[in-house]
Coordinates of C-alpha atoms in Angstrom, one line a residue:
Chain A
M1 CA -27.9 -32.6 -36.5
I2 CA -24.4 -31.7 -34.9
S3 CA -23.6 -28.1 -35.0
G4 CA -21.2 -28.0 -31.7
V5 CA -17.8 -29.0 -31.8
I6 CA -18.5 -31.0 -28.5
E7 CA -22.0 -32.5 -28.6
T8 CA -23.4 -34.8 -26.5
R9 CA -27.0 -36.3 -26.4
A10 CA -28.0 -37.9 -23.0
L11 CA -24.9 -38.8 -22.4
T12 CA -24.5 -41.7 -19.4
K13 CA -22.1 -43.4 -17.5
R14 CA -23.2 -45.7 -14.6
Y15 CA -20.7 -47.7 -12.8
G16 CA -23.0 -50.6 -11.2
A17 CA -25.6 -48.8 -8.8
Q18 CA -23.8 -45.6 -9.1
T19 CA -24.6 -43.0 -11.9
A20 CA -21.2 -40.7 -12.4
V21 CA -23.0 -39.0 -15.6
D22 CA -26.6 -38.3 -15.9
R23 CA -28.4 -38.2 -19.3
L24 CA -25.8 -35.1 -20.1
D25 CA -26.7 -32.8 -23.2
L26 CA -24.0 -30.3 -23.8
T27 CA -23.3 -28.1 -26.5
V28 CA -20.1 -26.3 -27.2
P29 CA -20.3 -23.9 -29.8
P30 CA -17.4 -23.4 -32.3
G31 CA -14.9 -20.7 -31.4
S32 CA -16.0 -20.4 -27.7
V33 CA -13.6 -20.5 -24.7
F34 CA -16.3 -23.1 -22.5
G35 CA -16.1 -23.3 -18.7
F36 CA -16.7 -26.6 -17.6
L37 CA -17.4 -26.1 -13.7
G38 CA -18.7 -28.6 -10.9
P39 CA -17.4 -29.4 -7.4
N40 CA -15.0 -32.6 -7.4
G41 CA -16.7 -35.9 -8.0
S42 CA -19.8 -33.9 -10.1
G43 CA -18.5 -35.9 -13.4
K44 CA -16.4 -33.7 -15.0
T45 CA -13.7 -35.9 -15.5
T46 CA -15.6 -38.9 -16.5
T47 CA -17.6 -36.8 -19.1
I48 CA -13.8 -35.7 -20.7
R49 CA -12.9 -38.8 -20.8
M50 CA -16.0 -40.5 -22.7
L51 CA -15.6 -37.0 -25.0
M52 CA -11.6 -38.3 -25.2
G53 CA -13.2 -42.1 -26.2
L54 CA -10.9 -43.4 -23.3
I55 CA -14.2 -44.7 -21.8
E56 CA -17.4 -46.1 -23.1
P57 CA -20.6 -44.2 -22.4
T58 CA -23.2 -46.7 -21.2
S59 CA -25.8 -44.8 -23.0
G60 CA -26.2 -41.6 -25.1
S61 CA -23.9 -40.3 -27.2
A62 CA -20.8 -37.8 -27.6
H63 CA -19.8 -36.2 -30.8
L64 CA -16.2 -34.4 -31.2
L65 CA -16.1 -32.1 -33.9
G66 CA -19.1 -33.6 -35.7
H67 CA -17.8 -37.4 -35.4
R68 CA -19.2 -39.8 -32.8
M69 CA -17.1 -40.8 -30.2
P70 CA -15.1 -43.3 -29.0
R71 CA -15.6 -44.6 -33.0
A72 CA -13.9 -41.9 -34.6
T73 CA -11.0 -41.8 -32.2
P74 CA -8.2 -42.0 -35.1
T75 CA -9.6 -39.5 -37.4
V76 CA -10.8 -36.7 -34.8
L77 CA -8.3 -36.8 -31.9
P78 CA -5.4 -35.7 -34.0
H79 CA -7.3 -32.5 -34.3
V80 CA -7.6 -32.2 -30.4
G81 CA -5.1 -31.2 -28.0
A82 CA -5.9 -32.5 -24.5
L83 CA -4.8 -32.1 -20.7
I84 CA -6.4 -34.8 -18.5
E85 CA -6.1 -34.7 -15.0
G86 CA -2.8 -33.3 -14.7
P87 CA 0.0 -33.9 -16.8
A88 CA 1.6 -37.7 -16.9
L89 CA 5.3 -37.6 -17.8
Y90 CA 8.2 -40.3 -18.5
G91 CA 10.4 -39.3 -14.8
F92 CA 13.4 -40.8 -16.6
L93 CA 13.1 -38.9 -19.9
S94 CA 13.9 -35.1 -20.7
G95 CA 11.0 -32.6 -21.4
R96 CA 12.1 -33.0 -25.1
D97 CA 12.3 -36.7 -24.9
N98 CA 8.8 -36.8 -23.5
L99 CA 7.3 -34.4 -26.2
L100 CA 9.3 -36.6 -28.8
R101 CA 7.3 -39.7 -27.3
Y102 CA 3.8 -38.2 -27.6
D103 CA 4.4 -36.9 -30.8
A104 CA 5.7 -40.4 -32.0
A105 CA 2.4 -42.1 -30.6
D106 CA 0.4 -40.1 -33.1
P107 CA 0.4 -41.6 -36.5
T108 CA -0.4 -38.2 -38.5
A109 CA 2.3 -36.4 -36.6
D110 CA 4.8 -35.7 -39.6
P111 CA 8.5 -37.4 -38.1
R112 CA 10.3 -34.9 -40.3
T113 CA 8.9 -32.0 -38.9
R114 CA 8.8 -33.6 -35.1
R115 CA 11.9 -31.7 -33.9
T116 CA 11.1 -28.7 -34.8
R117 CA 7.3 -28.8 -33.7
V118 CA 8.6 -30.0 -30.4
A119 CA 10.8 -27.0 -30.0
A120 CA 8.1 -24.6 -30.9
A121 CA 5.8 -25.9 -28.4
L122 CA 8.4 -26.3 -25.6
D123 CA 9.0 -22.3 -26.7
R124 CA 5.3 -21.4 -26.3
V125 CA 4.9 -22.8 -23.0
G126 CA 8.3 -21.1 -21.7
L127 CA 10.1 -24.3 -21.2
S128 CA 13.1 -24.2 -24.0
S129 CA 15.5 -23.9 -21.4
A130 CA 14.5 -26.9 -19.5
A131 CA 14.1 -28.9 -22.2
A132 CA 17.1 -31.1 -21.7
K133 CA 16.3 -31.4 -17.9
K134 CA 14.8 -35.0 -16.8
A135 CA 10.9 -34.5 -16.0
K136 CA 11.5 -36.2 -12.3
A137 CA 13.1 -33.1 -11.8
Y138 CA 10.3 -30.4 -12.9
S139 CA 8.2 -28.7 -10.5
L140 CA 4.4 -29.0 -10.7
G141 CA 4.4 -26.2 -12.3
M142 CA 6.8 -27.1 -15.3
K143 CA 5.2 -30.4 -15.6
Q144 CA 1.9 -28.8 -16.0
R145 CA 3.4 -26.7 -19.0
L146 CA 4.9 -29.9 -20.2
G147 CA 1.3 -31.4 -20.5
L148 CA 0.2 -28.1 -22.0
A149 CA 3.0 -28.2 -24.7
A150 CA 1.9 -32.0 -25.3
A151 CA -1.6 -30.4 -26.5
L152 CA 0.3 -27.9 -28.4
L153 CA 2.2 -30.4 -30.4
Q154 CA 0.3 -29.7 -33.8
P155 CA -2.3 -27.1 -34.5
R156 CA -5.5 -28.2 -33.1
R157 CA -9.1 -27.1 -33.8
L158 CA -10.0 -28.1 -30.0
L159 CA -8.4 -28.1 -26.8
V160 CA -9.4 -29.8 -23.9
L161 CA -7.9 -28.6 -20.7
D162 CA -9.0 -29.9 -17.4
E163 CA -7.4 -27.4 -14.6
P164 CA -4.7 -26.4 -16.8
T165 CA -3.5 -23.8 -14.1
N166 CA -3.5 -26.1 -11.6
G167 CA 0.2 -26.0 -9.4
L168 CA 1.2 -22.7 -11.4
D169 CA 2.2 -19.7 -9.5
P170 CA -0.3 -16.1 -10.4
Q171 CA 2.7 -15.4 -13.0
G172 CA 2.2 -18.6 -14.6
M173 CA -1.4 -18.8 -14.3
R174 CA -1.5 -15.4 -16.1
E175 CA 0.6 -16.8 -18.8
I176 CA -1.7 -19.5 -19.3
R177 CA -4.7 -17.5 -19.5
T178 CA -3.2 -15.0 -21.9
L179 CA -2.1 -18.5 -24.2
V180 CA -5.6 -19.6 -24.1
R181 CA -6.7 -16.3 -25.2
E182 CA -4.4 -16.0 -27.9
L183 CA -5.3 -19.7 -29.1
A184 CA -9.2 -18.7 -29.0
D185 CA -8.2 -15.5 -31.2
D186 CA -6.6 -18.3 -33.6
G187 CA -9.8 -20.0 -33.8
T188 CA -9.2 -22.9 -31.6
T189 CA -12.3 -23.9 -29.6
V190 CA -11.1 -24.3 -26.1
F191 CA -12.8 -26.6 -23.4
L192 CA -11.5 -25.6 -19.9
S193 CA -12.5 -27.1 -16.6
S194 CA -11.4 -25.1 -13.4
H195 CA -12.5 -24.7 -10.2
L196 CA -11.3 -21.2 -10.3
L197 CA -14.4 -19.3 -10.6
D198 CA -13.1 -15.9 -11.4
E199 CA -10.5 -17.7 -13.9
I200 CA -13.7 -19.1 -15.9
E201 CA -15.2 -15.4 -15.6
Q202 CA -12.0 -13.9 -17.0
V203 CA -11.2 -16.1 -19.8
C204 CA -14.4 -17.9 -20.9
T205 CA -17.3 -16.8 -23.1
H206 CA -19.5 -19.9 -22.2
A207 CA -19.7 -22.1 -19.5
A208 CA -21.7 -25.0 -17.9
V209 CA -22.4 -26.5 -14.7
M210 CA -22.6 -29.6 -13.9
A211 CA -23.3 -30.9 -10.2
R212 CA -24.0 -34.9 -8.8
G213 CA -23.5 -36.0 -12.2
R214 CA -26.0 -33.7 -13.9
L215 CA -25.9 -30.8 -16.1
I216 CA -27.4 -28.0 -14.3
T217 CA -27.2 -24.7 -16.7
Q218 CA -25.1 -23.9 -20.0
G219 CA -24.6 -20.9 -21.6
T220 CA -22.5 -17.7 -22.4
V221 CA -21.2 -16.5 -19.1
A222 CA -23.2 -13.1 -19.6
E223 CA -26.4 -15.3 -19.7
L224 CA -25.3 -17.3 -16.7
A225 CA -24.6 -14.2 -14.6
A226 CA -27.6 -12.4 -15.6
S227 CA -30.2 -15.4 -14.8
T228 CA -29.4 -14.8 -11.1
R229 CA -30.7 -11.6 -10.9
G230 CA -28.7 -9.6 -8.5
R231 CA -29.6 -8.9 -4.5
L232 CA -31.3 -5.7 -3.8
T233 CA -29.3 -3.9 -1.2
V234 CA -30.9 -0.9 0.8
T235 CA -28.2 1.0 3.3
T236 CA -30.0 3.2 5.6
P237 CA -29.7 4.1 9.3
D238 CA -33.5 2.6 9.9
P239 CA -33.2 -1.2 9.0
A240 CA -35.9 -2.5 10.5
D241 CA -38.5 0.0 8.9
A242 CA -36.9 -0.4 5.2
A243 CA -37.1 -4.3 5.8
R244 CA -41.0 -4.2 6.7
V245 CA -41.4 -1.8 3.9
L246 CA -39.6 -4.0 1.4
K247 CA -41.5 -7.2 2.6
D248 CA -44.6 -5.4 1.9
H249 CA -43.6 -4.4 -1.6
G250 CA -42.8 -8.0 -2.4
V251 CA -39.3 -8.5 -1.6
S252 CA -38.3 -11.8 -0.4
D253 CA -35.1 -13.4 1.9
L254 CA -34.4 -10.4 3.7
T255 CA -31.3 -10.2 5.5
V256 CA -30.6 -7.4 7.9
T257 CA -27.1 -6.6 8.9
A258 CA -26.2 -3.8 10.9
D259 CA -27.3 -0.9 8.4
R260 CA -28.0 -3.0 5.3
V261 CA -31.1 -4.5 4.1
T262 CA -30.6 -7.2 1.5
G263 CA -33.1 -9.2 -0.4
D264 CA -34.2 -10.7 -3.5
P265 CA -36.0 -8.3 -5.6
P266 CA -39.8 -9.3 -6.9
P267 CA -40.1 -10.0 -10.2
T268 CA -39.4 -6.7 -12.5
D269 CA -42.7 -6.6 -14.3
L270 CA -44.6 -6.5 -11.4
T271 CA -42.8 -3.4 -9.4
D272 CA -40.4 -0.9 -10.8
L273 CA -37.7 -0.6 -8.4
A274 CA -37.8 3.2 -8.6
E275 CA -41.5 2.6 -7.1
L276 CA -39.7 0.7 -4.5
N277 CA -37.2 3.4 -3.9
A278 CA -40.1 5.8 -3.5
A279 CA -42.1 3.8 -1.2
L280 CA -39.0 3.7 1.0
V281 CA -39.0 7.6 1.0
R282 CA -42.9 8.1 1.8
A283 CA -42.5 5.8 4.5
E284 CA -39.6 8.1 5.9
V285 CA -37.0 5.7 5.6
R286 CA -33.5 7.4 5.3
V287 CA -31.6 5.9 2.4
R288 CA -28.4 6.2 2.0
G289 CA -27.7 3.7 -0.8
F290 CA -30.1 1.8 -3.1
G291 CA -29.0 -0.5 -6.0
L292 CA -28.7 -4.0 -7.5
E293 CA -25.8 -6.0 -7.0
R294 CA -24.6 -7.7 -9.6
A295 CA -24.4 -11.4 -9.4
S296 CA -20.8 -13.0 -9.6
L297 CA -20.4 -16.4 -11.6
E298 CA -20.0 -18.0 -7.9
D299 CA -22.8 -16.6 -6.8
V300 CA -24.6 -18.5 -9.7
F301 CA -22.7 -21.8 -9.1
V302 CA -23.7 -21.6 -5.4
E303 CA -27.5 -20.8 -6.4
L304 CA -27.5 -23.9 -8.7
T305 CA -25.5 -26.4 -6.8
G306 CA -26.7 -25.2 -3.7
E307 CA -23.1 -25.7 -2.3
G308 CA -19.9 -23.9 -2.1
F309 CA -17.7 -25.0 -4.6
D310 CA -15.0 -26.9 -2.7
V311 CA -17.6 -29.1 -1.0
A312 CA -17.3 -32.8 -2.8
G313 CA -21.1 -33.8 -4.4
Chain B
M1 CA 20.4 -41.8 -56.6
S2 CA 19.1 -38.6 -58.3
Q3 CA 15.6 -40.6 -58.5
A4 CA 15.0 -39.4 -55.0
E5 CA 15.1 -36.0 -56.2
Q6 CA 12.3 -36.6 -58.8
T7 CA 9.0 -35.9 -58.0
P8 CA 7.1 -39.2 -57.2
T9 CA 4.5 -39.0 -59.9
T10 CA 7.2 -39.0 -62.5
D11 CA 9.4 -41.6 -61.3
P12 CA 8.3 -44.9 -62.6
T13 CA 10.3 -46.9 -60.5
P14 CA 10.7 -45.1 -56.8
T15 CA 13.2 -46.6 -54.7
H16 CA 11.5 -45.1 -51.6
P17 CA 7.9 -45.6 -50.4
T18 CA 6.1 -42.3 -52.2
P19 CA 6.7 -39.3 -49.8
T20 CA 3.3 -38.6 -48.7
H21 CA 2.2 -34.8 -49.3
P22 CA 1.5 -33.9 -45.1
T23 CA -1.8 -32.5 -45.7
T24 CA -3.7 -35.2 -47.9
A25 CA -1.8 -38.0 -45.9
T26 CA -2.7 -36.5 -42.3
H27 CA -5.7 -39.3 -42.2
R28 CA -3.9 -41.8 -44.4
R29 CA -0.6 -43.0 -42.3
L30 CA -2.1 -44.8 -39.3
W31 CA 0.0 -47.5 -39.3
T32 CA 3.6 -45.8 -39.3
L33 CA 6.3 -47.7 -37.0
G34 CA 7.1 -44.4 -35.3
L35 CA 5.2 -45.7 -32.2
F36 CA 7.2 -48.9 -32.1
R37 CA 10.8 -47.1 -32.8
S38 CA 9.8 -44.8 -29.9
E39 CA 8.6 -47.7 -27.6
L40 CA 11.9 -49.7 -28.1
R41 CA 14.0 -46.4 -27.4
V42 CA 11.8 -45.9 -24.1
T43 CA 12.0 -49.3 -23.3
L44 CA 15.8 -49.7 -23.7
R45 CA 16.5 -46.1 -22.0
R46 CA 14.7 -47.5 -18.5
W47 CA 17.2 -48.4 -15.7
R48 CA 15.3 -51.5 -15.0
T49 CA 15.7 -52.8 -18.5
L50 CA 19.4 -52.3 -18.4
A51 CA 19.8 -53.7 -15.2
L52 CA 18.2 -56.9 -16.3
L53 CA 20.3 -56.8 -19.1
G54 CA 23.3 -56.5 -17.0
V55 CA 22.4 -59.3 -14.6
L56 CA 22.0 -61.6 -18.1
A57 CA 25.6 -60.4 -19.1
V58 CA 27.0 -61.1 -15.8
L59 CA 25.9 -64.7 -15.2
P60 CA 27.8 -66.2 -18.2
V61 CA 30.9 -64.8 -16.6
L62 CA 30.4 -66.3 -13.5
I63 CA 29.5 -69.9 -15.1
G64 CA 32.9 -69.8 -16.7
I65 CA 34.8 -68.3 -13.5
A66 CA 33.4 -71.3 -11.6
V67 CA 33.9 -73.8 -14.2
K68 CA 37.9 -72.4 -14.6
I69 CA 38.1 -72.6 -11.0
E70 CA 36.9 -76.1 -10.5
T71 CA 38.8 -77.3 -13.4
S72 CA 41.9 -75.5 -12.8
D73 CA 43.6 -78.8 -10.9
G74 CA 43.1 -80.5 -14.1
G75 CA 39.6 -82.2 -13.4
S76 CA 36.3 -81.7 -15.6
A77 CA 33.3 -80.2 -14.3
G78 CA 29.7 -81.6 -14.5
P79 CA 28.5 -84.9 -15.5
G80 CA 29.0 -84.4 -19.5
E81 CA 32.5 -85.7 -19.4
G82 CA 33.4 -87.5 -22.4
G83 CA 31.7 -85.2 -25.1
G84 CA 29.1 -86.9 -26.5
S85 CA 27.9 -89.0 -23.6
G86 CA 25.9 -85.7 -21.9
E87 CA 22.8 -86.0 -23.3
G88 CA 21.5 -83.7 -20.9
P89 CA 21.7 -79.9 -22.1
A90 CA 23.8 -78.7 -19.0
F91 CA 26.9 -78.8 -21.4
F92 CA 29.1 -78.1 -18.3
G93 CA 31.5 -81.1 -19.0
Q94 CA 32.5 -79.8 -22.6
I95 CA 33.3 -76.1 -21.9
T96 CA 36.8 -76.8 -20.7
N97 CA 37.6 -78.5 -24.1
N98 CA 35.8 -75.8 -26.4
G99 CA 35.0 -72.5 -25.2
L100 CA 31.9 -72.3 -27.4
F101 CA 30.1 -74.7 -24.9
L102 CA 29.8 -71.8 -22.4
V103 CA 27.1 -70.3 -24.8
F104 CA 25.0 -73.6 -24.8
A105 CA 25.6 -73.9 -20.8
A106 CA 24.8 -70.3 -20.2
L107 CA 21.5 -70.5 -22.4
A108 CA 20.6 -73.8 -20.9
A109 CA 21.1 -72.3 -17.2
T110 CA 19.2 -68.9 -17.9
L111 CA 16.3 -70.3 -19.9
P112 CA 14.6 -71.8 -17.1
F113 CA 14.0 -68.7 -14.9
F114 CA 16.3 -65.7 -15.5
L115 CA 15.5 -65.2 -19.1
P116 CA 11.9 -65.6 -19.0
M117 CA 11.8 -63.5 -15.4
A118 CA 13.4 -60.6 -17.3
V119 CA 11.0 -60.9 -20.5
G120 CA 7.9 -61.5 -17.6
V121 CA 9.3 -57.8 -16.1
I122 CA 9.3 -56.4 -19.6
A123 CA 6.2 -57.8 -20.8
G124 CA 3.8 -57.1 -17.7
D125 CA 5.1 -53.8 -17.2
G126 CA 4.2 -52.9 -20.8
I127 CA 0.4 -51.5 -20.7
A128 CA 0.1 -51.7 -16.9
G129 CA 3.2 -49.5 -16.3
E130 CA 1.8 -46.9 -18.9
A131 CA -1.2 -47.1 -17.0
S132 CA 0.1 -46.4 -13.4
A133 CA 2.4 -43.7 -14.5
G134 CA -0.8 -41.9 -16.5
T135 CA 1.0 -41.7 -19.5
L136 CA -1.3 -44.2 -21.0
R137 CA -4.2 -41.9 -21.3
Y138 CA -2.1 -39.2 -23.5
L139 CA -0.7 -42.1 -25.5
L140 CA -4.5 -42.9 -26.4
V141 CA -5.5 -39.3 -26.7
A142 CA -2.3 -38.8 -29.1
P143 CA -4.0 -40.8 -30.4
A144 CA -1.8 -43.9 -30.8
G145 CA -4.8 -46.3 -31.1
R146 CA -5.3 -49.0 -29.2
T147 CA -4.1 -52.0 -31.3
R148 CA -1.5 -50.2 -32.6
L149 CA 0.1 -49.7 -29.0
L150 CA -0.6 -53.1 -28.0
L151 CA 1.2 -54.6 -31.1
A152 CA 4.4 -51.7 -30.3
K153 CA 4.3 -53.1 -27.0
Y154 CA 4.2 -56.8 -27.7
A155 CA 6.9 -56.5 -30.8
S156 CA 8.9 -54.4 -28.6
T157 CA 8.8 -57.4 -25.8
L158 CA 9.6 -59.4 -28.8
V159 CA 12.5 -57.3 -29.6
F160 CA 13.7 -57.7 -25.9
C161 CA 13.3 -61.6 -26.1
V162 CA 16.0 -61.5 -28.7
I163 CA 17.9 -58.8 -27.3
A164 CA 18.3 -60.5 -23.8
T165 CA 19.1 -63.8 -25.2
V166 CA 21.6 -62.6 -27.4
T167 CA 23.2 -60.6 -24.6
V168 CA 23.5 -63.8 -23.1
A169 CA 25.0 -65.7 -25.8
A170 CA 27.4 -62.9 -26.6
S171 CA 28.7 -62.6 -23.2
A172 CA 29.0 -66.0 -22.9
L173 CA 30.7 -66.5 -26.3
A174 CA 33.3 -63.7 -25.3
T175 CA 34.0 -65.2 -21.8
G176 CA 34.3 -68.6 -23.5
A177 CA 37.0 -67.2 -25.8
L178 CA 38.7 -65.8 -22.9
L179 CA 39.1 -68.5 -20.4
F180 CA 38.6 -71.7 -22.9
P181 CA 40.1 -73.1 -26.1
L182 CA 38.6 -72.6 -29.0
G183 CA 37.9 -74.9 -31.9
D184 CA 35.8 -77.8 -33.9
L185 CA 32.8 -79.1 -32.0
T186 CA 31.8 -82.2 -30.8
T187 CA 28.0 -82.7 -31.3
I188 CA 25.8 -84.3 -29.5
S189 CA 25.7 -87.1 -31.9
G190 CA 29.4 -87.4 -31.6
T191 CA 30.2 -86.3 -35.1
Q192 CA 32.5 -83.2 -35.4
I193 CA 31.6 -79.7 -37.3
S194 CA 33.9 -77.0 -37.9
F195 CA 34.0 -73.9 -35.9
S196 CA 32.3 -71.7 -38.5
E197 CA 29.6 -74.0 -38.6
A198 CA 29.2 -74.5 -34.7
L199 CA 29.0 -70.5 -34.6
L200 CA 26.1 -70.6 -37.2
R201 CA 24.1 -73.3 -34.9
A202 CA 24.7 -71.1 -32.1
L203 CA 23.2 -68.4 -33.4
L204 CA 20.5 -70.6 -34.4
I205 CA 20.1 -72.1 -30.7
A206 CA 20.1 -68.2 -29.8
L207 CA 16.9 -67.9 -31.9
A208 CA 15.4 -70.6 -31.0
V209 CA 15.7 -69.8 -27.3
A210 CA 14.2 -66.3 -28.3
A211 CA 11.5 -67.9 -29.8
S212 CA 10.6 -69.9 -26.6
L213 CA 10.0 -67.1 -25.1
V214 CA 7.4 -65.6 -27.4
G215 CA 4.3 -67.5 -25.4
L216 CA 5.5 -66.1 -21.9
A217 CA 6.0 -62.4 -23.8
A218 CA 2.2 -62.7 -25.0
L219 CA 1.0 -64.1 -21.4
G220 CA 2.8 -60.9 -19.9
V221 CA 1.2 -58.7 -22.4
F222 CA -2.3 -60.0 -21.5
V223 CA -1.7 -59.8 -17.7
S224 CA -0.6 -56.1 -18.5
T225 CA -4.0 -55.2 -19.5
L226 CA -5.7 -57.0 -16.7
T227 CA -4.2 -54.1 -13.9
N228 CA -3.3 -50.7 -13.6
S229 CA -0.5 -51.6 -11.6
G230 CA 3.0 -52.2 -13.7
I231 CA 4.3 -53.9 -10.1
A232 CA 1.3 -56.3 -9.9
A233 CA 1.2 -57.3 -13.4
M234 CA 5.2 -57.8 -13.5
A235 CA 4.7 -60.1 -10.2
T236 CA 1.6 -61.8 -11.7
T237 CA 3.5 -62.8 -14.8
V238 CA 6.6 -63.9 -13.0
G239 CA 4.4 -65.7 -10.5
L240 CA 2.7 -67.6 -13.4
L241 CA 6.4 -68.5 -14.7
I242 CA 7.2 -70.0 -11.7
T243 CA 3.9 -72.0 -11.2
V244 CA 4.7 -73.3 -14.6
Q245 CA 7.8 -74.3 -13.9
I246 CA 6.8 -76.2 -10.7
I247 CA 3.9 -77.9 -12.4
G248 CA 6.2 -78.8 -15.3
S249 CA 8.4 -80.7 -12.5
I250 CA 5.5 -82.7 -11.0
P251 CA 5.6 -86.2 -12.8
Q252 CA 1.7 -87.0 -11.9
L253 CA 0.8 -83.5 -13.4
D254 CA 2.2 -85.2 -16.9
A255 CA -1.4 -84.8 -18.4
V256 CA -1.2 -80.9 -18.5
H257 CA 2.5 -80.7 -19.5
P258 CA 1.9 -81.0 -23.0
Y259 CA 0.2 -77.5 -22.9
L260 CA 2.5 -75.7 -20.5
F261 CA 5.0 -72.7 -22.6
S262 CA 8.1 -74.4 -21.0
Q263 CA 7.4 -77.9 -22.2
H264 CA 9.7 -77.6 -25.1
W265 CA 12.1 -74.9 -23.9
L266 CA 14.8 -77.4 -23.8
S267 CA 14.5 -78.4 -27.4
F268 CA 17.3 -76.1 -28.5
A269 CA 20.0 -78.7 -27.7
D270 CA 18.7 -80.7 -30.8
L271 CA 20.2 -77.8 -32.9
L272 CA 23.3 -79.9 -31.6
R273 CA 22.6 -82.9 -33.2
D274 CA 23.9 -84.0 -36.1
P275 CA 21.7 -84.3 -38.3
V276 CA 19.4 -81.9 -36.5
H277 CA 16.2 -83.1 -35.0
Y278 CA 13.5 -80.8 -35.9
D279 CA 10.6 -82.7 -34.3
D280 CA 10.8 -80.9 -30.9
L281 CA 11.6 -77.7 -32.1
I282 CA 8.7 -77.4 -34.6
A283 CA 6.5 -78.7 -31.6
N284 CA 8.0 -75.6 -29.6
L285 CA 7.3 -73.2 -32.2
R286 CA 4.2 -74.4 -32.6
L287 CA 3.1 -74.0 -28.8
Q288 CA 4.7 -70.7 -28.6
G289 CA 2.5 -69.7 -31.8
L290 CA -0.6 -70.9 -29.8
Y291 CA 0.0 -69.1 -26.8
A292 CA 1.0 -65.8 -28.8
A293 CA -2.5 -66.2 -30.8
V294 CA -4.6 -67.3 -27.7
F295 CA -3.0 -64.6 -25.1
G296 CA -2.8 -62.0 -27.9
A297 CA -6.4 -62.2 -29.1
A298 CA -7.3 -62.1 -25.5
A299 CA -5.3 -58.9 -24.8
W300 CA -6.6 -57.3 -27.8
A301 CA -10.2 -58.0 -26.8
R302 CA -9.5 -56.8 -23.2
F303 CA -7.4 -53.6 -24.1
T304 CA -9.8 -52.4 -27.2
T305 CA -12.9 -52.4 -24.8
K306 CA -11.4 -51.4 -21.7
D307 CA -12.1 -48.1 -20.0
I308 CA -9.2 -46.1 -19.4
S309 CA -9.5 -44.8 -15.9
A310 CA -5.9 -44.3 -14.6

């Protein structure tokens, strides 16, 4: 049974001996803003290309809006707007003519409303005043906006946006984030790949993490952040004593820096953190601060992939 | 007509195709001509296309001026002196007598290389050019449909064949009319036909020349599906053209000559006979059709199964 807007089952793409995407099971719930995370070369773009019917999976299946891809391309893709690996434009055409061209490529787009829809899309991404300019004179940020406008030529049920804020200044990034939220409020499901973790954290309701062609985890952003328990942090003038006591009570991976001792707390069902604090006090460790630092999505990511975000996998 | 104002269901004989309701027709109208028209517009707005057409328009002017200069002392140019004695398709000798012959001379001069080169550039750039610009992926997710996009590319290439040929013919006609007398025309068979009849023949010849390029256009579009580099596809297509022309000029290889797309190219001259000899013209159309079928099918098979990674 297909429940997700995007649903893949054991989706695999091999190029010779190299496996770009390895048995991917991805479910994107309707109405979600879904963040798709992974280092460069982790198979995100290959996955997106398989979803959009551009490349054929080696094995497994991909469903978009309930239909099998790439077979359902002509019926499904009119409902899907996409920005894939950055914008691609006809430099010798104006921004408006680029959109007219892409709209003409969609056989379901009504030619009678074409100019109105193109004008509306240009307006939505703030390019109305530059519409008559040749696209080769556009800055990277303007090209990115025009690419987004192409994805918004029709009302869409799903938007697939690959690095949509790439090349934008902070103001532009904020505008795009606002736009994504607006679209999501209208009921459009947004599938967003990004390397900016705080962006995902700010905009997305759900997220999935890929590394080396495999899906490592997926779920709501809140769940993901919760799945990595925070680090226990104790601030004390007696760090050595504190570390000894914490170790005795099952705190692992301890690090001591100046007056701070941090470590992974023991499973909560074994030890109450309040008991831990009491134990420190009983051992006459002077405690200035005691608490759990909540994990950010970046911590989750580093923990799951075992590497920094900008390292190619 | 007032019928256009009526609702389609109450109109028994609609003069236009029934206007389809946008919401119900969303999945129906998969074969509109919008993409083809857009394709043609984009092709004709490329600087490269205009430059090619410009070169093709200038060539007849150069030929006309050269003939005018060479014959200004009262002599005659070329081997075809004496009207019908010139069996070759060069037609240069007759230009001074009748400017209309410049049309045939210009087509004969451009058909071996300049015209097919221009077609090879446009055809080769078709899919590969979109791939190297990255626009191919956006056309396909629009979704243009791979078969539909390929057909639009091929159809617009064929239209370019006609435009290119007509450009040469029109420029030659204008130059011929300016520099030389016009009038009744002596056919290759030696008979006289009226000027209006001769103009009709000239139009048919232009169409026959354009049809001669159909096979090369299919070959170019096929090559274009093989690579993600527009330049490579153009160069390969033009390279194949040169190779075929060289093979065609080597008598020892005459066993393969019947299969070369250029084999019957000069058959258009038969339209200047009275009566017209159709055998070679039909053989040319058959051969071009065969090339279009074979390489069209190969291009379709390749393009509809290809992974688009550009």
